[in-house]
PDB file of C-alpha atoms in Angstrom:
ATOM      1  CA  MET A   1      -5.389 -33.651 -21.919  1.00 80.00           C
ATOM      2  CA  GLY A   2      -6.161 -34.257 -25.681  1.00 94.00           C
ATOM      3  CA  GLN A   3      -5.530 -32.393 -28.665  1.00 97.00           C
ATOM      4  CA  LEU A   4      -9.182 -31.884 -28.958  1.00 98.00           C
ATOM      5  CA  GLU A   5     -10.490 -30.786 -25.490  1.00 97.00           C
ATOM      6  CA  GLY A   6     -13.509 -29.640 -25.891  1.00 96.00           C
ATOM      7  CA  LYS A   7     -13.947 -29.478 -29.625  1.00 98.00           C
ATOM      8  CA  THR A   8     -16.680 -30.725 -31.264  1.00 98.00           C
ATOM      9  CA  ALA A   9     -16.675 -33.032 -34.403  1.00 98.00           C
ATOM     10  CA  VAL A  10     -18.832 -33.839 -37.653  1.00 98.00           C
ATOM     11  CA  VAL A  11     -17.512 -37.106 -39.433  1.00 98.00           C
ATOM     12  CA  LEU A  12     -19.314 -38.249 -42.103  1.00 98.00           C
ATOM     13  CA  GLY A  13     -19.273 -41.965 -43.475  1.00 97.00           C
ATOM     14  CA  ALA A  14     -18.419 -43.783 -40.851  1.00 96.00           C
ATOM     15  CA  ALA A  15     -21.320 -46.536 -40.967  1.00 94.00           C
ATOM     16  CA  SER A  16     -19.428 -49.464 -42.024  1.00 91.00           C
ATOM     17  CA  LYS A  17     -17.199 -51.482 -39.841  1.00 90.00           C
ATOM     18  CA  ASP A  18     -13.621 -50.402 -39.369  1.00 91.00           C
ATOM     19  CA  ASN A  19     -13.407 -47.743 -41.999  1.00 94.00           C
ATOM     20  CA  ILE A  20     -11.735 -44.886 -42.300  1.00 95.00           C
ATOM     21  CA  GLY A  21     -14.407 -42.496 -40.904  1.00 97.00           C
ATOM     22  CA  GLN A  22     -15.063 -44.925 -37.766  1.00 97.00           C
ATOM     23  CA  THR A  23     -10.783 -44.822 -37.116  1.00 97.00           C
ATOM     24  CA  ILE A  24     -11.061 -41.028 -37.037  1.00 98.00           C
ATOM     25  CA  ALA A  25     -13.910 -40.598 -34.926  1.00 98.00           C
ATOM     26  CA  ARG A  26     -12.076 -43.262 -32.100  1.00 98.00           C
ATOM     27  CA  LEU A  27      -9.157 -40.928 -32.448  1.00 98.00           C
ATOM     28  CA  PHE A  28     -10.834 -37.680 -32.738  1.00 98.00           C
ATOM     29  CA  ALA A  29     -12.943 -38.855 -29.715  1.00 98.00           C
ATOM     30  CA  LYS A  30      -9.764 -40.252 -27.559  1.00 98.00           C
ATOM     31  CA  GLU A  31      -8.600 -37.048 -27.999  1.00 98.00           C
ATOM     32  CA  GLY A  32     -11.220 -35.283 -26.297  1.00 98.00           C
ATOM     33  CA  ALA A  33     -13.723 -34.137 -29.090  1.00 98.00           C
ATOM     34  CA  THR A  34     -17.338 -34.932 -28.653  1.00 98.00           C
ATOM     35  CA  VAL A  35     -18.035 -36.569 -31.729  1.00 98.00           C
ATOM     36  CA  MET A  36     -21.290 -37.248 -34.141  1.00 98.00           C
ATOM     37  CA  VAL A  37     -21.219 -39.534 -36.614  1.00 98.00           C
ATOM     38  CA  ALA A  38     -22.875 -39.890 -39.404  1.00 98.00           C
ATOM     39  CA  GLY A  39     -24.025 -41.895 -42.370  1.00 97.00           C
ATOM     40  CA  ARG A  40     -26.496 -44.308 -43.813  1.00 95.00           C
ATOM     41  CA  HIS A  41     -26.572 -47.605 -41.136  1.00 95.00           C
ATOM     42  CA  GLU A  42     -27.808 -46.387 -38.399  1.00 94.00           C
ATOM     43  CA  ASP A  43     -27.646 -49.858 -36.271  1.00 95.00           C
ATOM     44  CA  VAL A  44     -23.774 -49.359 -37.094  1.00 96.00           C
ATOM     45  CA  LEU A  45     -23.573 -46.189 -36.256  1.00 97.00           C
ATOM     46  CA  ALA A  46     -25.713 -46.306 -32.922  1.00 97.00           C
ATOM     47  CA  ASP A  47     -23.184 -48.961 -31.848  1.00 97.00           C
ATOM     48  CA  LEU A  48     -20.237 -46.519 -32.576  1.00 98.00           C
ATOM     49  CA  ALA A  49     -21.452 -43.715 -31.058  1.00 98.00           C
ATOM     50  CA  LYS A  50     -22.287 -45.729 -27.897  1.00 98.00           C
ATOM     51  CA  GLU A  51     -18.444 -46.956 -27.941  1.00 98.00           C
ATOM     52  CA  ILE A  52     -17.007 -43.595 -27.825  1.00 98.00           C
ATOM     53  CA  GLY A  53     -19.717 -41.157 -26.263  1.00 98.00           C
ATOM     54  CA  GLY A  54     -20.800 -39.078 -29.038  1.00 98.00           C
ATOM     55  CA  HIS A  55     -23.837 -38.672 -31.089  1.00 98.00           C
ATOM     56  CA  HIS A  56     -25.105 -40.097 -34.329  1.00 98.00           C
ATOM     57  CA  ALA A  57     -27.403 -38.980 -37.148  1.00 98.00           C
ATOM     58  CA  LEU A  58     -28.903 -40.823 -40.599  1.00 98.00           C
ATOM     59  CA  CYS A  59     -27.200 -38.839 -43.268  1.00 98.00           C
ATOM     60  CA  ASP A  60     -26.818 -39.581 -47.649  1.00 97.00           C
ATOM     61  CA  ILE A  61     -24.190 -37.078 -48.627  1.00 98.00           C
ATOM     62  CA  THR A  62     -26.044 -37.307 -51.685  1.00 97.00           C
ATOM     63  CA  SER A  63     -29.315 -35.513 -50.224  1.00 98.00           C
ATOM     64  CA  HIS A  64     -28.979 -32.453 -49.844  1.00 98.00           C
ATOM     65  CA  ALA A  65     -31.546 -31.674 -47.143  1.00 98.00           C
ATOM     66  CA  GLN A  66     -29.959 -34.580 -45.087  1.00 98.00           C
ATOM     67  CA  VAL A  67     -26.732 -33.156 -45.456  1.00 98.00           C
ATOM     68  CA  HIS A  68     -28.233 -29.495 -44.383  1.00 98.00           C
ATOM     69  CA  ALA A  69     -30.370 -31.376 -41.416  1.00 98.00           C
ATOM     70  CA  LEU A  70     -27.298 -32.634 -40.214  1.00 98.00           C
ATOM     71  CA  ALA A  71     -25.452 -29.976 -39.785  1.00 98.00           C
ATOM     72  CA  ASP A  72     -28.215 -28.525 -38.072  1.00 98.00           C
ATOM     73  CA  THR A  73     -28.506 -31.235 -36.003  1.00 98.00           C
ATOM     74  CA  ALA A  74     -25.078 -31.047 -34.423  1.00 98.00           C
ATOM     75  CA  THR A  75     -25.480 -27.721 -33.986  1.00 98.00           C
ATOM     76  CA  LYS A  76     -28.268 -28.721 -31.885  1.00 98.00           C
ATOM     77  CA  GLU A  77     -26.917 -31.393 -29.606  1.00 97.00           C
ATOM     78  CA  MET A  78     -23.131 -30.372 -29.310  1.00 98.00           C
ATOM     79  CA  GLY A  79     -23.835 -26.812 -29.580  1.00 98.00           C
ATOM     80  CA  ARG A  80     -21.265 -25.903 -32.374  1.00 98.00           C
ATOM     81  CA  VAL A  81     -19.045 -27.556 -34.697  1.00 98.00           C
ATOM     82  CA  ASP A  82     -15.292 -27.530 -34.808  1.00 98.00           C
ATOM     83  CA  ALA A  83     -14.680 -30.147 -37.125  1.00 98.00           C
ATOM     84  CA  ALA A  84     -16.625 -31.576 -40.253  1.00 98.00           C
ATOM     85  CA  ILE A  85     -14.849 -34.646 -42.294  1.00 98.00           C
ATOM     86  CA  ASN A  86     -16.193 -36.171 -45.066  1.00 98.00           C
ATOM     87  CA  CYS A  87     -15.190 -39.638 -45.635  1.00 97.00           C
ATOM     88  CA  THR A  88     -17.786 -41.119 -48.080  1.00 95.00           C
ATOM     89  CA  GLY A  89     -16.132 -42.508 -51.179  1.00 90.00           C
ATOM     90  CA  TRP A  90     -17.122 -44.929 -54.287  1.00 88.00           C
ATOM     91  CA  GLY A  91     -13.923 -46.355 -55.593  1.00 84.00           C
ATOM     92  CA  LEU A  92     -15.404 -47.204 -58.912  1.00 86.00           C
ATOM     93  CA  LEU A  93     -13.343 -48.847 -61.223  1.00 86.00           C
ATOM     94  CA  SER A  94     -13.756 -48.552 -64.852  1.00 89.00           C
ATOM     95  CA  ASN A  95     -12.434 -48.286 -68.441  1.00 92.00           C
ATOM     96  CA  LEU A  96     -13.607 -44.902 -69.873  1.00 94.00           C
ATOM     97  CA  LEU A  97     -15.318 -46.354 -72.668  1.00 95.00           C
ATOM     98  CA  GLU A  98     -17.266 -48.719 -70.629  1.00 95.00           C
ATOM     99  CA  THR A  99     -18.277 -46.381 -68.255  1.00 94.00           C
ATOM    100  CA  THR A 100     -21.997 -45.887 -68.425  1.00 96.00           C
ATOM    101  CA  GLU A 101     -24.081 -42.437 -67.336  1.00 96.00           C
ATOM    102  CA  GLU A 102     -25.873 -44.507 -64.778  1.00 96.00           C
ATOM    103  CA  GLN A 103     -22.815 -44.906 -63.026  1.00 95.00           C
ATOM    104  CA  LEU A 104     -20.967 -41.356 -64.060  1.00 96.00           C
ATOM    105  CA  ASP A 105     -25.084 -39.732 -62.215  1.00 96.00           C
ATOM    106  CA  GLN A 106     -23.875 -41.871 -59.515  1.00 95.00           C
ATOM    107  CA  MET A 107     -20.234 -41.084 -59.142  1.00 94.00           C
ATOM    108  CA  CYS A 108     -21.020 -37.096 -60.001  1.00 95.00           C
ATOM    109  CA  ASP A 109     -23.688 -37.483 -56.923  1.00 96.00           C
ATOM    110  CA  LEU A 110     -21.242 -38.653 -54.528  1.00 96.00           C
ATOM    111  CA  GLN A 111     -18.430 -37.189 -55.429  1.00 96.00           C
ATOM    112  CA  PHE A 112     -18.903 -33.944 -56.763  1.00 97.00           C
ATOM    113  CA  LYS A 113     -22.747 -32.591 -55.831  1.00 97.00           C
ATOM    114  CA  GLY A 114     -22.633 -34.393 -52.848  1.00 97.00           C
ATOM    115  CA  VAL A 115     -19.569 -32.650 -51.871  1.00 98.00           C
ATOM    116  CA  HIS A 116     -20.761 -29.450 -52.548  1.00 98.00           C
ATOM    117  CA  HIS A 117     -23.981 -29.935 -50.392  1.00 98.00           C
ATOM    118  CA  PHE A 118     -21.218 -31.202 -47.449  1.00 98.00           C
ATOM    119  CA  LEU A 119     -19.174 -27.998 -48.037  1.00 98.00           C
ATOM    120  CA  GLN A 120     -22.291 -25.618 -47.835  1.00 98.00           C
ATOM    121  CA  ALA A 121     -23.918 -26.979 -44.976  1.00 98.00           C
ATOM    122  CA  PHE A 122     -21.097 -26.283 -42.970  1.00 98.00           C
ATOM    123  CA  VAL A 123     -19.783 -23.713 -44.013  1.00 98.00           C
ATOM    124  CA  LYS A 124     -22.994 -22.006 -42.830  1.00 98.00           C
ATOM    125  CA  ALA A 125     -23.207 -23.788 -39.800  1.00 98.00           C
ATOM    126  CA  MET A 126     -19.186 -22.040 -39.089  1.00 98.00           C
ATOM    127  CA  SER A 127     -20.098 -18.709 -40.292  1.00 98.00           C
ATOM    128  CA  GLU A 128     -23.007 -18.931 -38.033  1.00 98.00           C
ATOM    129  CA  GLN A 129     -21.917 -20.270 -34.503  1.00 98.00           C
ATOM    130  CA  ASP A 130     -20.310 -17.947 -32.146  1.00 97.00           C
ATOM    131  CA  PRO A 131     -16.865 -17.680 -32.358  1.00 98.00           C
ATOM    132  CA  THR A 132     -16.710 -18.467 -35.983  1.00 98.00           C
ATOM    133  CA  GLY A 133     -14.557 -20.662 -37.518  1.00 98.00           C
ATOM    134  CA  GLY A 134     -13.803 -24.900 -37.670  1.00 98.00           C
ATOM    135  CA  SER A 135     -11.827 -26.995 -39.818  1.00 98.00           C
ATOM    136  CA  ILE A 136     -13.750 -28.718 -42.703  1.00 98.00           C
ATOM    137  CA  ILE A 137     -11.668 -31.761 -44.501  1.00 98.00           C
ATOM    138  CA  SER A 138     -13.137 -34.168 -47.703  1.00 98.00           C
ATOM    139  CA  LEU A 139     -11.005 -36.991 -48.252  1.00 97.00           C
ATOM    140  CA  SER A 140      -9.614 -37.184 -51.484  1.00 97.00           C
ATOM    141  CA  SER A 141      -7.315 -40.012 -53.211  1.00 96.00           C
ATOM    142  CA  ALA A 142      -3.609 -40.081 -53.640  1.00 95.00           C
ATOM    143  CA  THR A 143      -4.745 -40.880 -57.620  1.00 94.00           C
ATOM    144  CA  THR A 144      -5.314 -37.127 -58.312  1.00 95.00           C
ATOM    145  CA  ARG A 145      -1.719 -36.765 -57.994  1.00 95.00           C
ATOM    146  CA  ALA A 146      -0.275 -40.511 -58.750  1.00 94.00           C
ATOM    147  CA  LEU A 147      -2.778 -41.481 -61.610  1.00 94.00           C
ATOM    148  CA  ILE A 148      -3.858 -45.257 -62.397  1.00 92.00           C
ATOM    149  CA  ASN A 149      -5.268 -46.421 -65.127  1.00 93.00           C
ATOM    150  CA  ASN A 150      -9.472 -47.106 -65.121  1.00 93.00           C
ATOM    151  CA  HIS A 151     -10.295 -44.158 -63.080  1.00 93.00           C
ATOM    152  CA  ALA A 152     -11.358 -41.496 -64.911  1.00 95.00           C
ATOM    153  CA  ALA A 153     -14.609 -40.653 -63.380  1.00 94.00           C
ATOM    154  CA  TYR A 154     -13.203 -41.299 -60.187  1.00 95.00           C
ATOM    155  CA  ILE A 155      -9.805 -38.876 -60.642  1.00 95.00           C
ATOM    156  CA  GLY A 156     -12.322 -36.212 -62.086  1.00 96.00           C
ATOM    157  CA  SER A 157     -14.494 -36.197 -59.024  1.00 96.00           C
ATOM    158  CA  LYS A 158     -11.882 -36.172 -56.979  1.00 96.00           C
ATOM    159  CA  ARG A 159     -10.041 -33.183 -58.184  1.00 97.00           C
ATOM    160  CA  ALA A 160     -12.993 -32.083 -58.540  1.00 96.00           C
ATOM    161  CA  ASN A 161     -13.674 -31.826 -54.857  1.00 96.00           C
ATOM    162  CA  GLU A 162     -10.013 -30.596 -54.176  1.00 98.00           C
ATOM    163  CA  ALA A 163     -11.119 -27.675 -56.365  1.00 98.00           C
ATOM    164  CA  MET A 164     -14.419 -26.910 -53.946  1.00 98.00           C
ATOM    165  CA  ILE A 165     -11.946 -27.128 -51.400  1.00 98.00           C
ATOM    166  CA  GLU A 166      -9.503 -24.630 -52.029  1.00 98.00           C
ATOM    167  CA  CYS A 167     -12.732 -22.245 -52.935  1.00 98.00           C
ATOM    168  CA  VAL A 168     -13.759 -22.613 -49.465  1.00 98.00           C
ATOM    169  CA  ALA A 169     -10.228 -21.772 -48.411  1.00 98.00           C
ATOM    170  CA  ASN A 170     -10.459 -18.702 -49.945  1.00 98.00           C
ATOM    171  CA  ASP A 171     -13.503 -17.526 -49.442  1.00 98.00           C
ATOM    172  CA  PHE A 172     -14.140 -18.022 -46.012  1.00 98.00           C
ATOM    173  CA  GLY A 173     -10.911 -17.952 -44.857  1.00 98.00           C
ATOM    174  CA  HIS A 174     -11.307 -14.468 -42.866  1.00 98.00           C
ATOM    175  CA  LEU A 175     -13.692 -16.391 -40.697  1.00 98.00           C
ATOM    176  CA  GLY A 176     -11.477 -18.629 -39.394  1.00 98.00           C
ATOM    177  CA  ILE A 177     -12.537 -21.586 -41.403  1.00 98.00           C
ATOM    178  CA  LYS A 178      -9.791 -23.862 -42.733  1.00 98.00           C
ATOM    179  CA  ALA A 179     -10.505 -26.305 -45.547  1.00 98.00           C
ATOM    180  CA  ASN A 180      -8.236 -28.877 -46.478  1.00 98.00           C
ATOM    181  CA  THR A 181      -8.133 -32.600 -48.246  1.00 98.00           C
ATOM    182  CA  VAL A 182      -6.535 -35.325 -47.067  1.00 98.00           C
ATOM    183  CA  SER A 183      -5.261 -38.419 -49.440  1.00 96.00           C
ATOM    184  CA  PRO A 184      -5.130 -41.935 -48.823  1.00 95.00           C
ATOM    185  CA  ALA A 185      -3.407 -44.193 -51.044  1.00 92.00           C
ATOM    186  CA  PHE A 186      -4.063 -47.761 -51.151  1.00 87.00           C
ATOM    187  CA  THR A 187      -5.133 -47.971 -47.944  1.00 87.00           C
ATOM    188  CA  GLU A 188      -7.276 -51.465 -46.373  1.00 78.00           C
ATOM    189  CA  SER A 189     -10.375 -50.557 -45.497  1.00 75.00           C
ATOM    190  CA  PRO A 190     -14.142 -52.472 -46.413  1.00 73.00           C
ATOM    191  CA  MET A 191     -14.153 -51.011 -49.314  1.00 71.00           C
ATOM    192  CA  THR A 192     -11.088 -52.525 -50.358  1.00 75.00           C
ATOM    193  CA  GLU A 193     -10.962 -55.908 -48.763  1.00 72.00           C
ATOM    194  CA  GLY A 194     -11.639 -57.440 -51.971  1.00 73.00           C
ATOM    195  CA  ALA A 195      -8.625 -56.022 -53.287  1.00 74.00           C
ATOM    196  CA  PHE A 196      -6.545 -56.584 -50.608  1.00 76.00           C
ATOM    197  CA  ALA A 197      -7.378 -60.693 -51.285  1.00 77.00           C
ATOM    198  CA  THR A 198      -5.886 -60.630 -54.583  1.00 79.00           C
ATOM    199  CA  PRO A 199      -2.635 -62.623 -54.499  1.00 79.00           C
ATOM    200  CA  GLY A 200       0.139 -60.829 -55.654  1.00 77.00           C
ATOM    201  CA  LEU A 201      -1.480 -56.943 -56.144  1.00 84.00           C
ATOM    202  CA  VAL A 202       0.038 -55.659 -52.978  1.00 87.00           C
ATOM    203  CA  ASP A 203       3.148 -57.055 -54.371  1.00 89.00           C
ATOM    204  CA  ALA A 204       2.097 -54.482 -57.145  1.00 89.00           C
ATOM    205  CA  PHE A 205       2.177 -51.940 -54.694  1.00 92.00           C
ATOM    206  CA  LEU A 206       4.714 -52.266 -52.163  1.00 93.00           C
ATOM    207  CA  PRO A 207       7.945 -50.372 -54.034  1.00 93.00           C
ATOM    208  CA  ARG A 208       5.876 -47.846 -54.952  1.00 95.00           C
ATOM    209  CA  TYR A 209       6.292 -46.191 -51.196  1.00 96.00           C
ATOM    210  CA  PRO A 210       9.628 -44.974 -50.313  1.00 96.00           C
ATOM    211  CA  LEU A 211       8.644 -44.995 -46.906  1.00 96.00           C
ATOM    212  CA  GLY A 212       8.093 -48.586 -47.261  1.00 94.00           C
ATOM    213  CA  ARG A 213       4.811 -49.659 -46.507  1.00 94.00           C
ATOM    214  CA  LEU A 214       1.263 -48.955 -47.485  1.00 93.00           C
ATOM    215  CA  ASN A 215      -0.794 -46.125 -45.518  1.00 94.00           C
ATOM    216  CA  THR A 216      -3.298 -47.328 -42.596  1.00 94.00           C
ATOM    217  CA  SER A 217      -6.324 -45.946 -41.647  1.00 95.00           C
ATOM    218  CA  GLU A 218      -4.524 -44.870 -39.232  1.00 96.00           C
ATOM    219  CA  ASP A 219      -2.192 -42.730 -40.805  1.00 97.00           C
ATOM    220  CA  VAL A 220      -5.099 -40.758 -41.984  1.00 97.00           C
ATOM    221  CA  ALA A 221      -6.406 -40.453 -38.609  1.00 98.00           C
ATOM    222  CA  GLN A 222      -3.363 -38.702 -37.995  1.00 98.00           C
ATOM    223  CA  ALA A 223      -3.525 -36.539 -40.663  1.00 98.00           C
ATOM    224  CA  CYS A 224      -6.967 -35.295 -39.695  1.00 98.00           C
ATOM    225  CA  LEU A 225      -6.163 -34.481 -36.324  1.00 98.00           C
ATOM    226  CA  TRP A 226      -3.593 -32.502 -36.955  1.00 98.00           C
ATOM    227  CA  LEU A 227      -5.422 -30.707 -39.769  1.00 98.00           C
ATOM    228  CA  CYS A 228      -8.155 -30.076 -36.926  1.00 98.00           C
ATOM    229  CA  THR A 229      -6.065 -28.792 -33.971  1.00 98.00           C
ATOM    230  CA  ASP A 230      -5.413 -24.898 -33.906  1.00 96.00           C
ATOM    231  CA  ASN A 231      -1.667 -25.400 -34.161  1.00 96.00           C
ATOM    232  CA  ALA A 232      -1.936 -26.337 -38.124  1.00 98.00           C
ATOM    233  CA  PHE A 233      -2.202 -22.906 -40.104  1.00 98.00           C
ATOM    234  CA  VAL A 234      -3.147 -24.520 -43.127  1.00 98.00           C
ATOM    235  CA  THR A 235      -5.836 -24.129 -45.202  1.00 98.00           C
ATOM    236  CA  GLY A 236      -6.662 -24.807 -49.493  1.00 98.00           C
ATOM    237  CA  GLN A 237      -3.951 -27.831 -48.838  1.00 98.00           C
ATOM    238  CA  HIS A 238      -3.819 -31.098 -50.229  1.00 97.00           C
ATOM    239  CA  LEU A 239      -1.940 -33.550 -46.954  1.00 97.00           C
ATOM    240  CA  GLN A 240      -0.500 -36.634 -48.573  1.00 97.00           C
ATOM    241  CA  PRO A 241      -0.388 -38.841 -45.580  1.00 97.00           C
ATOM    242  CA  ASN A 242       0.697 -41.922 -48.383  1.00 95.00           C
ATOM    243  CA  GLY A 243       4.162 -42.452 -47.454  1.00 95.00           C
ATOM    244  CA  GLY A 244       5.710 -40.943 -50.476  1.00 96.00           C
ATOM    245  CA  LEU A 245       3.432 -42.737 -53.116  1.00 95.00           C
ATOM    246  CA  THR A 246       3.037 -39.091 -55.071  1.00 95.00           C
ATOM    247  CA  LEU A 247       7.075 -39.656 -55.703  1.00 96.00           C
ATOM    248  CA  ARG A 248       6.871 -42.450 -57.456  1.00 96.00           C
ATOM    249  CA  GLY A 249       3.511 -42.999 -58.698  1.00 95.00           C
ATOM    250  CA  ASN A 250       1.354 -45.888 -58.723  1.00 94.00           C
ATOM    251  CA  PRO A 251       1.297 -48.977 -60.426  1.00 91.00           C
ATOM    252  CA  GLN A 252      -0.344 -49.372 -63.917  1.00 91.00           C
ATOM    253  CA  ALA A 253      -2.403 -51.964 -65.094  1.00 85.00           C
ATOM    254  CA  ARG A 254       0.356 -54.019 -66.969  1.00 89.00           C
ATOM    255  CA  ASP A 255       2.606 -54.267 -63.711  1.00 85.00           C
ATOM    256  CA  ILE A 256      -1.041 -55.134 -61.657  1.00 83.00           C
ATOM    257  CA  GLU A 257      -1.011 -58.325 -64.385  1.00 84.00           C
ATOM    258  CA  ALA A 258       2.637 -58.591 -64.001  1.00 82.00           C
ATOM    259  CA  ALA A 259       1.953 -59.376 -60.196  1.00 78.00           C
ATOM    260  CA  VAL A 260      -0.859 -61.173 -59.873  1.00 74.00           C
ATOM    261  CA  GLY A 261      -0.281 -63.364 -62.473  1.00 81.00           C
ATOM    262  CA  ALA A 262       3.275 -64.397 -60.886  1.00 77.00           C
ATOM    263  CA  ALA A 263       1.408 -64.931 -57.718  1.00 73.00           C
ATOM    264  CA  MET A 264      -1.195 -66.973 -59.241  1.00 75.00           C
ATOM    265  CA  ALA A 265       1.239 -69.260 -61.048  1.00 76.00           C
ATOM    266  CA  LYS A 266       3.123 -69.398 -57.219  1.00 75.00           C
ATOM    267  CA  GLN A 267       0.282 -70.569 -55.693  1.00 75.00           C
ATOM    268  CA  ALA A 268      -0.352 -73.240 -58.509  1.00 76.00           C
ATOM    269  CA  GLU A 269       2.872 -74.340 -58.239  1.00 76.00           C
ATOM    270  CA  ASN A 270       2.491 -75.450 -54.202  1.00 66.00           C
TER     271      ASN A 270
END
C-alpha cells in the first residue's frame, strides 16, 4: 500500500515537461493518491493526467477566479482535497537597480498575490470538507536562507510566501490544516536548463553542498510526499531538502564568474 493510498492531491505548476511539479505528481500517484495536475498548457497537462490516471485543469495562479475555480473543480471531481501543492515560480535574475516596475509587478502577481490566491482557495476548500484538514505546500527557495546576488525581487517575494504559510499554519491548524514550504536549491529543471548548460556553473555550486551533490527534483518530491503523509506532525516550517546548502551558502557573483571563466578557458585550450 502506498503512503498516500486513498488521498487526493492538487499540483499546480505541472505544465512543463519533467519539471518539479510533474515529478511530484508522478510520485504522489505512485504512492496511491488521486492527483489533479494544473497549469497553463492543456495538452501537456492532459498527457500527464492520462499517464498517472488522474485529472487535469487549466489554471493561471495570477488569476483569483481561476485559482478558486481550480479548488472547486478539484473538490467536485475528487470528493475532497487532502493535499495542495504550489510549484509555480519565476527565477528572475536581475540587479536591484535594473529591475523594472513591470518585472516587479509580474513577480508580485506570481509569487505574492498568486500564492495568496492559492492559500485562500485551498484553505477554504479544506475548511469546508468533512472531515476538515489537509496539507498545503508552496515551494520556496534555498535563497531565502542562502542569499545570492541579483535576486532581490525573487527572494523578497519568496520570503513573503514563507510568511503567509506561517500565518495559515497558525490560524487554521485547529482545523487539521498543515501548511509548510519546501525549498529547492539549484535544481536541474526546464526553468534552469540554460544555466545548467553554462560551462563551469555547476562547478561553482557543487562545493557548497555538504552531501556532495546538487539536489534533484526527486529530492523535492520526496520532501513534499512526507509532509503530506499522516506521519508528518509538522506545520509552519520551511523544509530544506537541498543537501545542506544553507550551511555554507550559495556562491556569489565573483565565484560564479571565476568558475565559468576557468571552464571556458579550458574549453578554448582544447
